């Protein structure tokens, strides 16, 4: 496998995107995938001083009813005084006073009380950072505390920040309450809990028996958390005593993870996370499908880029060999992202046109500058056209209008059925071993239906989904990607209702190979041999300077 390529950034929000064909990786020699070995998809897209922990400072309001209500952003002095007053009250254990200095007294009071009662955090010291050089409402701080539980205790330190806002009704400055104030890992409904862990720790190993740790492979942090939550008990370990984040959509750990054999557990967005082990417990060994060498390569390449994700899948089995993200501690875009796939979706669309005899590899196929459907005027990158060209050439150059021109011959659900029935996408039934998003190809009409053919409209995918698409083309059959063998927990892997014909699969492989040797993927794929194929794509996203780039 060659190294993944460089591409533009992306955001993991579901936004409307307008297709602009183009190579996702430019001015860089990259080897993002060799269909002969694996199906690969890449998407690119201070010093401080302690303060007294007793006494308080006003909220920043004037306290004088005769004066006009202050307005506008808080001043630097107000930001500093309000933040320090809140931190002092919190450190003192004065929950009521600290909560009163926030803009959501009820939620703050409940969370601050839980911090000590459920988290068992005592001897709290909070040290604010220096005020920002420029005017700003954020104040960073360092937290140091002691976690104590049934005779065991350990120090615990971390960093977070508070943001100060002004209340419109009376002009007072208050802390903008959010759970991440207590700890940056917390989201709405999450709690810090210290006690006996519900899930024993695991020792995850790769396909060759090498240990997979977050320290060695940073992108696997959230993946390993998810594997522990689902397979901790099956792996045979013994739980320890820990401080952990208990997610709002999980249980409290006392009864273990629910739904271990079903989709519900996989659908959880974020697994519980261990922050500190008072007694680590005994890990059980869990074998995964990862390849240590490929994971290391994926980590190196994504680390070079600001916003990139990569997934590698073995076509003959569906085994996931590697997965990495540029932001290893953030959202797992590789498995859970929901992004417009742009022209890489043309692989699925092409399979449908070939099956319906609306296209043939070397048959003449229109690729005009413009094509109108449903009131929208579609165009190609730089408004190029191909006169008297074939479908092979249109696919290799990623001609948008070659696909849009066929919309009038399709039903509204044609692409949806093709994606679900042949490629196993959008059925919400994958069970890979950790939380994942299975893609979405909703039924649409008019212009949105046409846009779906080129990976826009409501179509949403992630690198895992599109790696699976490439693997399906290579093998001719959809095999659900997975990280842990179903033999471990007797779960059933998803299947597709039907497989494409041998002729269609062969035609798709020929189209992707031609793209790799003579089309938009030619430069990065040069020198990788004869058994290879590729498809490029990019998608413009509102509010984003660079497009999402796909390979």
PDB file of N, CA, C and O in Angstrom, residues 336-397:
ATOM      1  N   UNK A 336     -17.132   7.422  11.770  1.00  0.00           N
ATOM      2  CA  UNK A 336     -18.418   8.019  12.128  1.00  0.00           C
ATOM      3  C   UNK A 336     -18.743   9.299  11.376  1.00  0.00           C
ATOM      4  O   UNK A 336     -19.804   9.886  11.585  1.00  0.00           O
ATOM      5  N   UNK A 337     -17.841   9.752  10.510  1.00  0.00           N
ATOM      6  CA  UNK A 337     -18.080  10.982   9.778  1.00  0.00           C
ATOM      7  C   UNK A 337     -19.309  10.884   8.882  1.00  0.00           C
ATOM      8  O   UNK A 337     -19.731   9.791   8.485  1.00  0.00           O
ATOM      9  N   UNK A 338     -19.886  12.019   8.580  1.00  0.00           N
ATOM     10  CA  UNK A 338     -21.058  12.097   7.710  1.00  0.00           C
ATOM     11  C   UNK A 338     -20.830  13.250   6.743  1.00  0.00           C
ATOM     12  O   UNK A 338     -21.167  14.389   7.023  1.00  0.00           O
ATOM     13  N   UNK A 339     -20.212  12.929   5.596  1.00  0.00           N
ATOM     14  CA  UNK A 339     -19.743  13.942   4.663  1.00  0.00           C
ATOM     15  C   UNK A 339     -20.218  13.649   3.254  1.00  0.00           C
ATOM     16  O   UNK A 339     -20.404  12.490   2.875  1.00  0.00           O
ATOM     17  N   UNK A 340     -20.412  14.697   2.465  1.00  0.00           N
ATOM     18  CA  UNK A 340     -20.740  14.502   1.051  1.00  0.00           C
ATOM     19  C   UNK A 340     -19.518  13.880   0.363  1.00  0.00           C
ATOM     20  O   UNK A 340     -18.434  14.451   0.402  1.00  0.00           O
ATOM     21  N   UNK A 341     -19.680  12.709  -0.273  1.00  0.00           N
ATOM     22  CA  UNK A 341     -18.527  12.025  -0.856  1.00  0.00           C
ATOM     23  C   UNK A 341     -18.090  12.545  -2.211  1.00  0.00           C
ATOM     24  O   UNK A 341     -17.090  12.088  -2.757  1.00  0.00           O
ATOM     25  N   UNK A 342     -18.850  13.490  -2.777  1.00  0.00           N
ATOM     26  CA  UNK A 342     -18.471  14.021  -4.080  1.00  0.00           C
ATOM     27  C   UNK A 342     -18.403  12.935  -5.141  1.00  0.00           C
ATOM     28  O   UNK A 342     -19.148  11.956  -5.117  1.00  0.00           O
ATOM     29  N   UNK A 343     -17.472  13.086  -6.060  1.00  0.00           N
ATOM     30  CA  UNK A 343     -17.433  12.207  -7.233  1.00  0.00           C
ATOM     31  C   UNK A 343     -17.037  10.770  -6.935  1.00  0.00           C
ATOM     32  O   UNK A 343     -17.152   9.907  -7.807  1.00  0.00           O
ATOM     33  N   UNK A 344     -16.554  10.455  -5.721  1.00  0.00           N
ATOM     34  CA  UNK A 344     -16.291   9.048  -5.421  1.00  0.00           C
ATOM     35  C   UNK A 344     -17.595   8.251  -5.429  1.00  0.00           C
ATOM     36  O   UNK A 344     -17.589   7.042  -5.665  1.00  0.00           O
ATOM     37  N   UNK A 345     -18.732   8.932  -5.228  1.00  0.00           N
ATOM     38  CA  UNK A 345     -20.030   8.261  -5.282  1.00  0.00           C
ATOM     39  C   UNK A 345     -20.359   7.796  -6.686  1.00  0.00           C
ATOM     40  O   UNK A 345     -21.238   6.944  -6.889  1.00  0.00           O
ATOM     41  N   UNK A 346     -19.638   8.322  -7.667  1.00  0.00           N
ATOM     42  CA  UNK A 346     -19.884   7.910  -9.055  1.00  0.00           C
ATOM     43  C   UNK A 346     -19.566   6.436  -9.288  1.00  0.00           C
ATOM     44  O   UNK A 346     -19.996   5.860 -10.286  1.00  0.00           O
ATOM     45  N   UNK A 347     -18.807   5.826  -8.384  1.00  0.00           N
ATOM     46  CA  UNK A 347     -18.574   4.382  -8.491  1.00  0.00           C
ATOM     47  C   UNK A 347     -19.902   3.649  -8.331  1.00  0.00           C
ATOM     48  O   UNK A 347     -20.231   2.743  -9.111  1.00  0.00           O
ATOM     49  N   UNK A 348     -20.691   4.039  -7.319  1.00  0.00           N
ATOM     50  CA  UNK A 348     -22.003   3.420  -7.090  1.00  0.00           C
ATOM     51  C   UNK A 348     -22.958   3.779  -8.227  1.00  0.00           C
ATOM     52  O   UNK A 348     -23.679   2.924  -8.750  1.00  0.00           O
ATOM     53  N   UNK A 349     -22.953   5.051  -8.615  1.00  0.00           N
ATOM     54  CA  UNK A 349     -23.837   5.493  -9.700  1.00  0.00           C
ATOM     55  C   UNK A 349     -23.503   4.785 -11.004  1.00  0.00           C
ATOM     56  O   UNK A 349     -24.398   4.395 -11.765  1.00  0.00           O
ATOM     57  N   UNK A 350     -22.217   4.610 -11.279  1.00  0.00           N
ATOM     58  CA  UNK A 350     -21.803   3.943 -12.512  1.00  0.00           C
ATOM     59  C   UNK A 350     -22.274   2.491 -12.526  1.00  0.00           C
ATOM     60  O   UNK A 350     -22.701   1.984 -13.573  1.00  0.00           O
ATOM     61  N   UNK A 351     -22.211   1.828 -11.383  1.00  0.00           N
ATOM     62  CA  UNK A 351     -22.668   0.435 -11.327  1.00  0.00           C
ATOM     63  C   UNK A 351     -24.150   0.352 -11.696  1.00  0.00           C
ATOM     64  O   UNK A 351     -24.587  -0.584 -12.378  1.00  0.00           O
ATOM     65  N   UNK A 352     -24.919   1.334 -11.246  1.00  0.00           N
ATOM     66  CA  UNK A 352     -26.350   1.369 -11.551  1.00  0.00           C
ATOM     67  C   UNK A 352     -26.591   1.622 -13.041  1.00  0.00           C
ATOM     68  O   UNK A 352     -27.403   0.940 -13.675  1.00  0.00           O
ATOM     69  N   UNK A 353     -25.872   2.585 -13.614  1.00  0.00           N
ATOM     70  CA  UNK A 353     -26.046   2.886 -15.044  1.00  0.00           C
ATOM     71  C   UNK A 353     -25.633   1.702 -15.908  1.00  0.00           C
ATOM     72  O   UNK A 353     -26.271   1.411 -16.927  1.00  0.00           O
ATOM     73  N   UNK A 354     -24.582   1.011 -15.505  1.00  0.00           N
ATOM     74  CA  UNK A 354     -24.136  -0.167 -16.263  1.00  0.00           C
ATOM     75  C   UNK A 354     -25.192  -1.271 -16.201  1.00  0.00           C
ATOM     76  O   UNK A 354     -25.504  -1.900 -17.220  1.00  0.00           O
ATOM     77  N   UNK A 355     -25.759  -1.509 -15.013  1.00  0.00           N
ATOM     78  CA  UNK A 355     -26.767  -2.560 -14.872  1.00  0.00           C
ATOM     79  C   UNK A 355     -28.032  -2.229 -15.658  1.00  0.00           C
ATOM     80  O   UNK A 355     -28.684  -3.117 -16.198  1.00  0.00           O
ATOM     81  N   UNK A 356     -28.366  -0.954 -15.710  1.00  0.00           N
ATOM     82  CA  UNK A 356     -29.585  -0.541 -16.410  1.00  0.00           C
ATOM     83  C   UNK A 356     -29.353  -0.314 -17.907  1.00  0.00           C
ATOM     84  O   UNK A 356     -30.254   0.162 -18.613  1.00  0.00           O
ATOM     85  N   UNK A 357     -28.148  -0.620 -18.363  1.00  0.00           N
ATOM     86  CA  UNK A 357     -27.795  -0.446 -19.776  1.00  0.00           C
ATOM     87  C   UNK A 357     -27.911   1.010 -20.226  1.00  0.00           C
ATOM     88  O   UNK A 357     -28.155   1.303 -21.394  1.00  0.00           O
ATOM     89  N   UNK A 358     -27.724   1.932 -19.272  1.00  0.00           N
ATOM     90  CA  UNK A 358     -27.722   3.357 -19.601  1.00  0.00           C
ATOM     91  C   UNK A 358     -26.307   3.852 -19.887  1.00  0.00           C
ATOM     92  O   UNK A 358     -26.099   5.032 -20.186  1.00  0.00           O
ATOM     93  N   UNK A 359     -25.350   2.952 -19.737  1.00  0.00           N
ATOM     94  CA  UNK A 359     -23.957   3.284 -20.033  1.00  0.00           C
ATOM     95  C   UNK A 359     -23.225   1.990 -20.337  1.00  0.00           C
ATOM     96  O   UNK A 359     -23.619   0.902 -19.892  1.00  0.00           O
ATOM     97  N   UNK A 360     -22.148   2.101 -21.076  1.00  0.00           N
ATOM     98  CA  UNK A 360     -21.254   0.983 -21.366  1.00  0.00           C
ATOM     99  C   UNK A 360     -19.855   1.517 -21.389  1.00  0.00           C
ATOM    100  O   UNK A 360     -19.628   2.667 -21.806  1.00  0.00           O
ATOM    101  N   UNK A 361     -18.899   0.717 -20.963  1.00  0.00           N
ATOM    102  CA  UNK A 361     -17.526   1.204 -20.807  1.00  0.00           C
ATOM    103  C   UNK A 361     -17.051   1.971 -22.040  1.00  0.00           C
ATOM    104  O   UNK A 361     -16.537   3.090 -21.947  1.00  0.00           O
ATOM    105  N   UNK A 362     -17.213   1.388 -23.223  1.00  0.00           N
ATOM    106  CA  UNK A 362     -16.702   2.032 -24.436  1.00  0.00           C
ATOM    107  C   UNK A 362     -17.805   2.525 -25.371  1.00  0.00           C
ATOM    108  O   UNK A 362     -17.566   2.763 -26.554  1.00  0.00           O
ATOM    109  N   UNK A 363     -18.996   2.693 -24.807  1.00  0.00           N
ATOM    110  CA  UNK A 363     -20.083   3.255 -25.602  1.00  0.00           C
ATOM    111  C   UNK A 363     -20.024   4.776 -25.564  1.00  0.00           C
ATOM    112  O   UNK A 363     -19.560   5.375 -24.601  1.00  0.00           O
ATOM    113  N   UNK A 364     -20.503   5.427 -26.628  1.00  0.00           N
ATOM    114  CA  UNK A 364     -20.568   6.885 -26.648  1.00  0.00           C
ATOM    115  C   UNK A 364     -21.445   7.371 -25.505  1.00  0.00           C
ATOM    116  O   UNK A 364     -22.481   6.776 -25.199  1.00  0.00           O
ATOM    117  N   UNK A 365     -20.995   8.445 -24.852  1.00  0.00           N
ATOM    118  CA  UNK A 365     -21.747   8.950 -23.705  1.00  0.00           C
ATOM    119  C   UNK A 365     -21.596  10.469 -23.655  1.00  0.00           C
ATOM    120  O   UNK A 365     -20.484  10.988 -23.768  1.00  0.00           O
ATOM    121  N   UNK A 366     -22.698  11.205 -23.470  1.00  0.00           N
ATOM    122  CA  UNK A 366     -22.625  12.674 -23.497  1.00  0.00           C
ATOM    123  C   UNK A 366     -21.903  13.248 -22.283  1.00  0.00           C
ATOM    124  O   UNK A 366     -22.085  12.788 -21.157  1.00  0.00           O
ATOM    125  N   UNK A 367     -21.072  14.235 -22.528  1.00  0.00           N
ATOM    126  CA  UNK A 367     -20.415  14.994 -21.456  1.00  0.00           C
ATOM    127  C   UNK A 367     -20.361  16.456 -21.884  1.00  0.00           C
ATOM    128  O   UNK A 367     -19.311  16.992 -22.228  1.00  0.00           O
ATOM    129  N   UNK A 368     -21.530  17.142 -21.859  1.00  0.00           N
ATOM    130  CA  UNK A 368     -21.563  18.557 -22.253  1.00  0.00           C
ATOM    131  C   UNK A 368     -21.058  19.468 -21.131  1.00  0.00           C
ATOM    132  O   UNK A 368     -20.836  19.018 -20.002  1.00  0.00           O
ATOM    133  N   UNK A 369     -20.873  20.748 -21.461  1.00  0.00           N
ATOM    134  CA  UNK A 369     -20.450  21.709 -20.439  1.00  0.00           C
ATOM    135  C   UNK A 369     -21.494  21.819 -19.340  1.00  0.00           C
ATOM    136  O   UNK A 369     -21.168  21.922 -18.157  1.00  0.00           O
ATOM    137  N   UNK A 370     -22.766  21.823 -19.735  1.00  0.00           N
ATOM    138  CA  UNK A 370     -23.856  22.022 -18.781  1.00  0.00           C
ATOM    139  C   UNK A 370     -24.925  20.955 -18.978  1.00  0.00           C
ATOM    140  O   UNK A 370     -25.086  20.395 -20.064  1.00  0.00           O
ATOM    141  N   UNK A 371     -25.659  20.696 -17.904  1.00  0.00           N
ATOM    142  CA  UNK A 371     -26.824  19.823 -17.981  1.00  0.00           C
ATOM    143  C   UNK A 371     -27.817  20.311 -16.938  1.00  0.00           C
ATOM    144  O   UNK A 371     -27.462  20.514 -15.770  1.00  0.00           O
ATOM    145  N   UNK A 372     -29.062  20.542 -17.361  1.00  0.00           N
ATOM    146  CA  UNK A 372     -30.087  21.048 -16.449  1.00  0.00           C
ATOM    147  C   UNK A 372     -31.065  19.939 -16.084  1.00  0.00           C
ATOM    148  O   UNK A 372     -31.519  19.183 -16.947  1.00  0.00           O
ATOM    149  N   UNK A 373     -31.374  19.855 -14.793  1.00  0.00           N
ATOM    150  CA  UNK A 373     -32.376  18.878 -14.349  1.00  0.00           C
ATOM    151  C   UNK A 373     -33.024  19.405 -13.070  1.00  0.00           C
ATOM    152  O   UNK A 373     -32.336  19.874 -12.152  1.00  0.00           O
ATOM    153  N   UNK A 374     -34.349  19.341 -13.018  1.00  0.00           N
ATOM    154  CA  UNK A 374     -35.072  19.780 -11.834  1.00  0.00           C
ATOM    155  C   UNK A 374     -34.900  21.245 -11.511  1.00  0.00           C
ATOM    156  O   UNK A 374     -35.012  21.649 -10.344  1.00  0.00           O
ATOM    157  N   UNK A 375     -34.592  22.055 -12.521  1.00  0.00           N
ATOM    158  CA  UNK A 375     -34.429  23.484 -12.291  1.00  0.00           C
ATOM    159  C   UNK A 375     -33.015  23.891 -11.916  1.00  0.00           C
ATOM    160  O   UNK A 375     -32.741  25.079 -11.749  1.00  0.00           O
ATOM    161  N   UNK A 376     -32.116  22.925 -11.753  1.00  0.00           N
ATOM    162  CA  UNK A 376     -30.721  23.240 -11.441  1.00  0.00           C
ATOM    163  C   UNK A 376     -29.868  23.085 -12.693  1.00  0.00           C
ATOM    164  O   UNK A 376     -30.074  22.163 -13.485  1.00  0.00           O
ATOM    165  N   UNK A 377     -28.893  23.970 -12.843  1.00  0.00           N
ATOM    166  CA  UNK A 377     -27.958  23.887 -13.953  1.00  0.00           C
ATOM    167  C   UNK A 377     -26.628  23.351 -13.418  1.00  0.00           C
ATOM    168  O   UNK A 377     -25.952  24.000 -12.622  1.00  0.00           O
ATOM    169  N   UNK A 378     -26.280  22.148 -13.827  1.00  0.00           N
ATOM    170  CA  UNK A 378     -25.045  21.507 -13.382  1.00  0.00           C
ATOM    171  C   UNK A 378     -23.949  21.757 -14.408  1.00  0.00           C
ATOM    172  O   UNK A 378     -24.223  21.900 -15.605  1.00  0.00           O
ATOM    173  N   UNK A 379     -22.703  21.769 -13.943  1.00  0.00           N
ATOM    174  CA  UNK A 379     -21.577  21.955 -14.852  1.00  0.00           C
ATOM    175  C   UNK A 379     -20.386  21.136 -14.376  1.00  0.00           C
ATOM    176  O   UNK A 379     -20.365  20.609 -13.262  1.00  0.00           O
ATOM    177  N   UNK A 380     -19.391  21.020 -15.220  1.00  0.00           N
ATOM    178  CA  UNK A 380     -18.161  20.318 -14.893  1.00  0.00           C
ATOM    179  C   UNK A 380     -17.118  21.303 -14.383  1.00  0.00           C
ATOM    180  O   UNK A 380     -17.237  22.516 -14.568  1.00  0.00           O
ATOM    181  N   UNK A 381     -16.101  20.769 -13.768  1.00  0.00           N
ATOM    182  CA  UNK A 381     -15.007  21.601 -13.293  1.00  0.00           C
ATOM    183  C   UNK A 381     -14.416  22.376 -14.468  1.00  0.00           C
ATOM    184  O   UNK A 381     -14.104  21.800 -15.525  1.00  0.00           O
ATOM    185  N   UNK A 382     -14.289  23.677 -14.290  1.00  0.00           N
ATOM    186  CA  UNK A 382     -13.776  24.561 -15.355  1.00  0.00           C
ATOM    187  C   UNK A 382     -14.623  24.471 -16.629  1.00  0.00           C
ATOM    188  O   UNK A 382     -14.140  24.795 -17.723  1.00  0.00           O
ATOM    189  N   UNK A 383     -15.855  23.989 -16.472  1.00  0.00           N
ATOM    190  CA  UNK A 383     -16.817  23.920 -17.578  1.00  0.00           C
ATOM    191  C   UNK A 383     -16.284  23.123 -18.781  1.00  0.00           C
ATOM    192  O   UNK A 383     -16.581  23.428 -19.933  1.00  0.00           O
ATOM    193  N   UNK A 384     -15.482  22.101 -18.497  1.00  0.00           N
ATOM    194  CA  UNK A 384     -14.957  21.310 -19.601  1.00  0.00           C
ATOM    195  C   UNK A 384     -16.065  20.447 -20.212  1.00  0.00           C
ATOM    196  O   UNK A 384     -17.095  20.193 -19.600  1.00  0.00           O
ATOM    197  N   UNK A 385     -15.839  19.994 -21.435  1.00  0.00           N
ATOM    198  CA  UNK A 385     -16.739  19.067 -22.095  1.00  0.00           C
ATOM    199  C   UNK A 385     -15.917  18.040 -22.865  1.00  0.00           C
ATOM    200  O   UNK A 385     -14.735  18.260 -23.147  1.00  0.00           O
ATOM    201  N   UNK A 386     -16.527  16.910 -23.147  1.00  0.00           N
ATOM    202  CA  UNK A 386     -15.871  15.872 -23.928  1.00  0.00           C
ATOM    203  C   UNK A 386     -16.755  15.594 -25.137  1.00  0.00           C
ATOM    204  O   UNK A 386     -17.872  15.085 -24.990  1.00  0.00           O
ATOM    205  N   UNK A 387     -16.286  15.936 -26.295  1.00  0.00           N
ATOM    206  CA  UNK A 387     -17.072  15.743 -27.520  1.00  0.00           C
ATOM    207  C   UNK A 387     -16.847  14.333 -28.055  1.00  0.00           C
ATOM    208  O   UNK A 387     -15.711  13.883 -28.187  1.00  0.00           O
ATOM    209  N   UNK A 388     -17.949  13.652 -28.350  1.00  0.00           N
ATOM    210  CA  UNK A 388     -17.897  12.312 -28.925  1.00  0.00           C
ATOM    211  C   UNK A 388     -17.108  11.338 -28.048  1.00  0.00           C
ATOM    212  O   UNK A 388     -16.427  10.435 -28.542  1.00  0.00           O
ATOM    213  N   UNK A 389     -17.173  11.549 -26.724  1.00  0.00           N
ATOM    214  CA  UNK A 389     -16.430  10.701 -25.805  1.00  0.00           C
ATOM    215  C   UNK A 389     -17.199   9.464 -25.379  1.00  0.00           C
ATOM    216  O   UNK A 389     -18.398   9.328 -25.638  1.00  0.00           O
ATOM    217  N   UNK A 390     -16.509   8.565 -24.705  1.00  0.00           N
ATOM    218  CA  UNK A 390     -17.114   7.338 -24.181  1.00  0.00           C
ATOM    219  C   UNK A 390     -17.343   7.468 -22.679  1.00  0.00           C
ATOM    220  O   UNK A 390     -16.823   8.382 -22.026  1.00  0.00           O
ATOM    221  N   UNK A 391     -18.104   6.524 -22.129  1.00  0.00           N
ATOM    222  CA  UNK A 391     -18.334   6.526 -20.685  1.00  0.00           C
ATOM    223  C   UNK A 391     -17.019   6.303 -19.944  1.00  0.00           C
ATOM    224  O   UNK A 391     -16.811   6.858 -18.863  1.00  0.00           O
ATOM    225  N   UNK A 392     -16.117   5.523 -20.513  1.00  0.00           N
ATOM    226  CA  UNK A 392     -14.810   5.301 -19.892  1.00  0.00           C
ATOM    227  C   UNK A 392     -14.098   6.631 -19.651  1.00  0.00           C
ATOM    228  O   UNK A 392     -13.588   6.904 -18.567  1.00  0.00           O
ATOM    229  N   UNK A 393     -14.073   7.480 -20.683  1.00  0.00           N
ATOM    230  CA  UNK A 393     -13.381   8.768 -20.585  1.00  0.00           C
ATOM    231  C   UNK A 393     -14.110   9.700 -19.617  1.00  0.00           C
ATOM    232  O   UNK A 393     -13.488  10.398 -18.816  1.00  0.00           O
ATOM    233  N   UNK A 394     -15.439   9.702 -19.657  1.00  0.00           N
ATOM    234  CA  UNK A 394     -16.212  10.556 -18.755  1.00  0.00           C
ATOM    235  C   UNK A 394     -15.983  10.167 -17.294  1.00  0.00           C
ATOM    236  O   UNK A 394     -15.849  11.025 -16.418  1.00  0.00           O
ATOM    237  N   UNK A 395     -15.929   8.874 -17.019  1.00  0.00           N
ATOM    238  CA  UNK A 395     -15.685   8.401 -15.652  1.00  0.00           C
ATOM    239  C   UNK A 395     -14.280   8.788 -15.211  1.00  0.00           C
ATOM    240  O   UNK A 395     -14.085   9.290 -14.097  1.00  0.00           O
ATOM    241  N   UNK A 396     -13.299   8.564 -16.068  1.00  0.00           N
ATOM    242  CA  UNK A 396     -11.912   8.836 -15.710  1.00  0.00           C
ATOM    243  C   UNK A 396     -11.655  10.317 -15.475  1.00  0.00           C
ATOM    244  O   UNK A 396     -10.856  10.690 -14.610  1.00  0.00           O
ATOM    245  N   UNK A 397     -12.353  11.179 -16.228  1.00  0.00           N
ATOM    246  CA  UNK A 397     -12.184  12.620 -16.036  1.00  0.00           C
ATOM    247  C   UNK A 397     -13.185  13.180 -15.041  1.00  0.00           C
ATOM    248  O   UNK A 397     -13.183  14.360 -14.735  1.00  0.00           O
TER     249      UNK A 397
END
